[in-house]
XYZ file of C-alpha atoms in Angstrom:
182
model
C -25.062 -43.748 55.901
C -26.284 -40.649 57.833
C -23.340 -40.483 60.108
C -21.027 -40.525 56.880
C -23.618 -37.687 55.413
C -22.962 -35.568 58.594
C -19.546 -36.041 58.447
C -18.815 -34.726 55.055
C -21.133 -31.915 55.669
C -19.268 -30.662 58.556
C -15.933 -31.219 57.308
C -16.789 -29.367 53.987
C -18.681 -26.672 55.578
C -16.499 -25.771 58.308
C -12.978 -26.609 57.057
C -12.378 -28.140 60.602
C -9.774 -30.646 60.980
C -10.777 -34.524 61.617
C -9.344 -34.337 65.174
C -11.352 -31.197 65.831
C -14.551 -32.634 64.835
C -13.681 -35.971 66.639
C -13.017 -34.055 69.903
C -16.201 -31.890 69.692
C -19.496 -32.555 71.656
C -23.046 -31.001 70.905
C -22.484 -28.616 73.494
C -19.555 -26.860 71.862
C -22.529 -25.679 69.343
C -23.441 -22.646 70.612
C -25.726 -19.553 69.660
C -24.324 -16.036 69.579
C -26.171 -13.267 68.371
C -28.882 -15.416 67.105
C -25.988 -17.388 65.125
C -24.821 -20.678 65.561
C -21.222 -21.543 66.235
C -19.038 -24.585 66.644
C -16.224 -24.027 69.757
C -13.012 -26.127 68.982
C -9.624 -26.800 70.076
C -7.454 -27.381 67.097
C -3.610 -27.445 66.516
C -1.177 -26.261 68.980
C -4.299 -26.032 71.479
C -5.484 -22.939 69.563
C -9.356 -22.046 70.340
C -11.615 -21.270 67.572
C -15.275 -20.403 66.464
C -16.234 -21.781 63.159
C -19.795 -20.335 61.666
C -22.419 -22.866 61.238
C -24.149 -21.617 58.112
C -27.818 -22.449 57.250
C -27.105 -25.349 54.824
C -24.772 -27.227 57.943
C -27.531 -26.131 60.332
C -29.753 -28.222 58.381
C -27.816 -31.044 58.178
C -27.309 -31.071 61.602
C -30.960 -31.088 62.433
C -31.428 -33.937 60.314
C -28.542 -35.808 61.509
C -29.653 -35.000 65.403
C -33.182 -36.335 64.404
C -31.848 -39.999 63.187
C -30.559 -39.991 66.962
C -34.090 -39.085 68.256
C -32.189 -35.560 69.445
C -34.252 -32.265 69.102
C -33.568 -29.708 67.042
C -30.138 -27.823 67.928
C -32.590 -24.948 68.853
C -34.664 -26.885 71.215
C -32.441 -28.704 72.938
C -33.146 -29.102 76.886
C -29.373 -29.048 78.047
C -25.733 -28.359 76.776
C -25.150 -31.902 75.842
C -21.821 -31.998 77.034
C -22.071 -36.189 77.026
C -22.780 -36.236 73.349
C -20.457 -36.192 70.942
C -20.598 -34.034 67.968
C -20.211 -37.753 65.763
C -22.090 -40.228 67.316
C -20.791 -43.623 66.652
C -23.602 -45.735 68.791
C -26.223 -45.170 71.239
C -25.835 -47.843 73.920
C -28.482 -47.737 76.415
C -28.882 -43.747 76.217
C -24.995 -42.960 76.380
C -23.715 -42.010 73.136
C -20.464 -42.913 72.052
C -17.912 -40.668 69.715
C -15.367 -41.831 67.318
C -12.216 -40.842 67.251
C -9.789 -38.874 63.982
C -8.662 -42.152 62.732
C -12.031 -43.666 62.644
C -13.148 -40.516 60.483
C -10.231 -40.516 58.293
C -10.704 -44.571 57.693
C -14.578 -44.419 56.939
C -14.128 -41.277 54.510
C -11.136 -43.483 52.659
C -13.517 -46.351 52.638
C -16.503 -44.619 50.936
C -13.471 -42.845 48.866
C -12.260 -46.113 47.546
C -15.626 -47.653 47.123
C -16.531 -44.674 45.225
C -12.929 -45.426 43.035
C -14.283 -48.729 41.766
C -17.392 -47.439 40.513
C -16.411 -44.206 38.571
C -15.717 -45.112 34.952
C -12.795 -41.652 35.002
C -9.931 -42.949 35.152
C -8.334 -39.639 36.477
C -10.949 -39.131 38.718
C -10.655 -43.079 40.197
C -6.708 -42.364 40.820
C -7.748 -39.119 42.978
C -10.228 -40.812 44.925
C -7.824 -43.462 45.592
C -5.328 -40.645 47.158
C -8.277 -38.710 49.163
C -7.474 -37.522 52.597
C -10.105 -35.679 55.103
C -7.592 -33.050 54.873
C -8.479 -32.425 51.652
C -11.851 -31.151 52.867
C -9.891 -27.781 54.226
C -8.600 -27.083 51.239
C -11.728 -27.558 49.235
C -13.760 -25.196 51.952
C -11.025 -22.547 51.659
C -11.466 -22.570 47.721
C -15.109 -22.636 47.753
C -15.308 -19.769 50.394
C -12.896 -17.820 47.908
C -15.014 -18.647 45.178
C -17.884 -17.595 46.931
C -16.828 -14.322 47.693
C -15.590 -14.201 51.198
C -12.401 -12.292 51.651
C -9.182 -14.245 52.424
C -8.879 -13.094 55.596
C -12.116 -14.294 56.587
C -11.413 -17.551 55.360
C -7.987 -17.298 57.208
C -9.787 -16.956 60.495
C -12.518 -19.694 59.823
C -9.300 -22.162 59.280
C -7.714 -20.735 62.224
C -4.299 -19.837 60.215
C -1.592 -18.051 61.887
C -0.305 -17.054 58.654
C -2.151 -15.645 55.455
C 0.433 -17.182 53.413
C -0.927 -20.717 54.754
C -4.384 -20.063 54.111
C -3.341 -18.807 50.202
C -1.623 -22.185 49.580
C -4.994 -24.354 50.669
C -7.102 -22.011 48.009
C -7.085 -23.930 44.672
C -8.092 -21.729 41.605
C -9.650 -23.869 39.005
C -7.742 -23.589 35.448
C -11.068 -22.638 33.537
C -11.262 -19.716 36.352
C -7.924 -18.652 35.683
C -8.331 -17.908 31.955
C -11.513 -16.409 32.007
C -10.346 -13.825 34.594
C -7.244 -13.228 32.780
C -9.346 -12.358 29.492
C -12.148 -10.951 30.963
C -9.723 -8.255 32.612
């Protein structure tokens, strides 16, 4: 449960790809100018730095506490041997997950939710849910929060602004409200 909560937060707040997240280590978290960042190697072997917000930092510290690790600002070493997503702790050695495990775990949670919701349309969406949808949702939430689209492009590490534009989804009610107001 603790791991899945962390994975959901991580994918939603960073917009990271599941392979980027699966390959990341705790040592890829670093402070620059008193701000926390996550270093990732993405598609096309492209380097990126993703801001870690206060909410995500709090979720990280809660997750680390579950595994007996200190808060990120109190760690004693770089932790390059500790995965960002921990599968197990065997004799003091932390084992990580791969991208397929992340996909499968999220799929399993969404299928379970699809069985208990009474909303048939929502149930069908949950059955089709993909980890990549977190990137789209993250982009949409960032734009809706007022983050400039070019910054969202940098966070998602898109080469083209057109790709980022495709990732954001504007709710129909918001389209109507904007049109009516302006």
